Short mmCIF file of C-alpha atoms and ligand atoms in Angstrom, two decimals:
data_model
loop_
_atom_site.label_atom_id
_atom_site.label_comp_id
_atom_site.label_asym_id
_atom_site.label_seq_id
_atom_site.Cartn_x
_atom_site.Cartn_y
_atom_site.Cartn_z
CA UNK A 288 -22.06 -24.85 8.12
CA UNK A 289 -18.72 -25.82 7.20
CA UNK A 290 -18.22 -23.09 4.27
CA UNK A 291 -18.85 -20.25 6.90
CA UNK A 292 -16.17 -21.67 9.20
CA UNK A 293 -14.07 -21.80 6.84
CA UNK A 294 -14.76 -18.49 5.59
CA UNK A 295 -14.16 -16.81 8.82
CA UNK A 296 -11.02 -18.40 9.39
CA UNK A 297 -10.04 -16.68 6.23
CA UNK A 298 -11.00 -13.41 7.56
CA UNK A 299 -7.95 -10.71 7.90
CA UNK A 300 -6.43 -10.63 11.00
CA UNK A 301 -6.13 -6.60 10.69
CA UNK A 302 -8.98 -6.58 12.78
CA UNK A 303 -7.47 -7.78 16.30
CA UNK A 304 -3.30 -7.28 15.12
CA UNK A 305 -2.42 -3.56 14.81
CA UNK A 306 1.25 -3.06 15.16
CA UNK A 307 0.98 0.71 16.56
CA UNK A 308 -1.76 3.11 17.01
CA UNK A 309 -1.75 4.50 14.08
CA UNK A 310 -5.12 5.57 12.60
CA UNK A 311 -6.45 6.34 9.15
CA UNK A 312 -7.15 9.30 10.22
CA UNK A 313 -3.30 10.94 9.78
CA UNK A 314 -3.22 9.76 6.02
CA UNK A 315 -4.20 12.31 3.54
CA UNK A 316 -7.83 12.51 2.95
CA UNK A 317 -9.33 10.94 -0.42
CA UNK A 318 -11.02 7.92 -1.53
CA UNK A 319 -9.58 4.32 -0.77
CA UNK A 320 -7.86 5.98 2.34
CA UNK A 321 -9.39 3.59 4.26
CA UNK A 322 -9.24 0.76 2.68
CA UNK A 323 -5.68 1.51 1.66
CA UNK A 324 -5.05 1.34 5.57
CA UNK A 325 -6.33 -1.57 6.75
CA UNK A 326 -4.82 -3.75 4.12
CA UNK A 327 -1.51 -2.47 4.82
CA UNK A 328 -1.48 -2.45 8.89
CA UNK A 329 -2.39 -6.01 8.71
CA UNK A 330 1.30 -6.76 8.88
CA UNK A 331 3.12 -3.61 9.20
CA UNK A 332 2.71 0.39 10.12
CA UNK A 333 1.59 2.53 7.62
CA UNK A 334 4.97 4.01 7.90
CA UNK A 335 6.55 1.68 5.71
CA UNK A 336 4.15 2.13 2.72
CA UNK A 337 4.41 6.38 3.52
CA UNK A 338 8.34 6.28 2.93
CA UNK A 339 7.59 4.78 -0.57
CA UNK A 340 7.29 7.13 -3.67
CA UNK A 341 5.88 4.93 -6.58
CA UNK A 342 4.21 4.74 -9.37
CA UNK A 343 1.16 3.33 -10.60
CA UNK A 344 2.70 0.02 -11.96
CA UNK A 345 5.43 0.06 -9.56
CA UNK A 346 2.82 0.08 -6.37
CA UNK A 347 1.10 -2.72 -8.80
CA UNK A 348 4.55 -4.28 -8.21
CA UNK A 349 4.89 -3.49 -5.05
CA UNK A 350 1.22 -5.16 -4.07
CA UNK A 351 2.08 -8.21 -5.75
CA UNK A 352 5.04 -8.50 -3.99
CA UNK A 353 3.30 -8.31 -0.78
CA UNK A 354 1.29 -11.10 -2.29
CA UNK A 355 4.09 -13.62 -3.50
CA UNK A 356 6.24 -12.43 -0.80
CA UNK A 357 4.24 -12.10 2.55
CA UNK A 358 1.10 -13.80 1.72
CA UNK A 359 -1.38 -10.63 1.53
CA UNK A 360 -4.95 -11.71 0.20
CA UNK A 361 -4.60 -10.91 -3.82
CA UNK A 362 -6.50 -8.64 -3.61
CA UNK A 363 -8.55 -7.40 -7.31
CA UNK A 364 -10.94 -5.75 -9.09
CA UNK A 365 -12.72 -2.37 -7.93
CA UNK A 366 -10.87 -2.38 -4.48
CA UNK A 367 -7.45 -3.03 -6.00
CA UNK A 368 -8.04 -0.06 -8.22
CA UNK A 369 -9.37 1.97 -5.56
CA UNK A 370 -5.83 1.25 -3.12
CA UNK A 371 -3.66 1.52 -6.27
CA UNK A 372 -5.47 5.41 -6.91
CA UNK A 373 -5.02 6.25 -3.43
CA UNK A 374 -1.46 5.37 -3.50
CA UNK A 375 -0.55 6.90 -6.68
CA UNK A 376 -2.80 10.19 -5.84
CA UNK A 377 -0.92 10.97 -2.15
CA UNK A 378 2.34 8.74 -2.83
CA UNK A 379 3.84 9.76 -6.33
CA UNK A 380 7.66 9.30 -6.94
CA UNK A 381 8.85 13.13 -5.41
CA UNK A 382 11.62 13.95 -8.59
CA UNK A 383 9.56 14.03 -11.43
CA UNK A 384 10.79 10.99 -13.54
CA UNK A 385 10.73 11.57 -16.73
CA UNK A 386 11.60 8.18 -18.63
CA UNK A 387 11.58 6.58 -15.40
CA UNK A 388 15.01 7.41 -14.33
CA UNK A 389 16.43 9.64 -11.33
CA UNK A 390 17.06 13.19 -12.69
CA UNK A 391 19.42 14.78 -10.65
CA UNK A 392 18.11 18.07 -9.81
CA UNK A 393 21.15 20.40 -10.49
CA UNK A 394 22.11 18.90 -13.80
CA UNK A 395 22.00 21.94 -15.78
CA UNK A 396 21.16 20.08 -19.59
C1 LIG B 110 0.46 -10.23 4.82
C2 LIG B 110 1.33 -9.24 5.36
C3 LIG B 110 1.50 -7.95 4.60
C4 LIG B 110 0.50 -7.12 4.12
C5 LIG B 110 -1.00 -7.29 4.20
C6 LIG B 110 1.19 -6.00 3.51
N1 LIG B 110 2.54 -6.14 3.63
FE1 LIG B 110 3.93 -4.82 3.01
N2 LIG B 110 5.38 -5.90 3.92
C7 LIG B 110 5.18 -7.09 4.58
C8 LIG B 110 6.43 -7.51 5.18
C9 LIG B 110 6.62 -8.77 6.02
C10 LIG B 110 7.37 -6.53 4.84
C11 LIG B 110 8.83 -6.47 5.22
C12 LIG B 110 8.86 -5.72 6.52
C13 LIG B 110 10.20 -5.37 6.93
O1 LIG B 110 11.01 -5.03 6.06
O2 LIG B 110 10.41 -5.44 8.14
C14 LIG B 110 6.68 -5.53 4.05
C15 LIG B 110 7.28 -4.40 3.52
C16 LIG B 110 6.64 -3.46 2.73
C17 LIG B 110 7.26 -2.32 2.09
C18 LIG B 110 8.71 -1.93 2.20
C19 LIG B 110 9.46 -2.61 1.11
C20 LIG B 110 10.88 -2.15 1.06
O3 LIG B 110 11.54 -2.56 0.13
O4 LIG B 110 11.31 -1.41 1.96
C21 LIG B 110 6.31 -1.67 1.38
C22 LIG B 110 6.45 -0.44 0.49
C23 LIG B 110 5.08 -2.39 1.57
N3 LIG B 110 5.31 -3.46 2.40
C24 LIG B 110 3.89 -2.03 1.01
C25 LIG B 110 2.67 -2.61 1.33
C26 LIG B 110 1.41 -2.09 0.89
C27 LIG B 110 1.21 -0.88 -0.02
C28 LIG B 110 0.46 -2.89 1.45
C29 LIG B 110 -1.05 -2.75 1.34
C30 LIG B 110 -1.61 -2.71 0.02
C31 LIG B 110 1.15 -3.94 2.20
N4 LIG B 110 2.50 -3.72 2.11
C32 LIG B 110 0.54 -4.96 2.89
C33 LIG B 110 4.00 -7.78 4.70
C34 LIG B 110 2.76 -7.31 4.32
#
């Protein structure tokens, strides 16, 4: 009996704590978009995460960040994936980056 009360203390708070009223239902359709949500508006609005333009490895970044940094649940495997292809399909950088860097759009080379 002990393990399960431990386990459900454990259990994400995302549940009862939502910082606005935002639902998963304004975030571009596609798979993980649920998922995606709820592991993000545990702590803060969606908002936050929408005004970022990553990619791939720099949302990996940004994720572990949110672990080291604010104490999200590491979270791996399939369901890591699945939030990391959500956020690179419907949040890419917006300039096309090519080498990484800004390009700056009116350069004429
Ligand atoms: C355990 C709490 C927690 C969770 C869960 C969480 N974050 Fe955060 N995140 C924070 C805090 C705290 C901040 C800083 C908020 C602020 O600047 O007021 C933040 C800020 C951010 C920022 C803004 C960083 C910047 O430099 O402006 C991004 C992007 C972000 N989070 C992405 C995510 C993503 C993506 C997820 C879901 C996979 C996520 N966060 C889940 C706590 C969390």
């Amino acid at each position: 009996m002990g393990l399960l009360a431990i386990g459900l203390s454990l259990a994400p708070a995302g549940a009862q704590f939502r910082p606005s009223d935002e639902t998963p239902d304004e975030l571009p359709a596609g798979p993980g978009r649920e998922e995606t949500f709820y592991a993000c508006t545990a702590c803060h609005n969606f908002k936050l995460v929408a005004a970022q333009g990553l990619t791939r490895p720099q949302w990996d970044d940004s994720l572990a960040w949110m672990t080291k940094r604010h104490n999200m649940p590491d979270i791996q495997g399939q369901e890591r994936e699945l939030i990391l292809d959500y956020l690179t399909t419907h949040y890419p950088p917006r300039a096309p980056a090519r080498g990484g860097g800004w390009r700056n759009p009116f350069a004429t080379d």
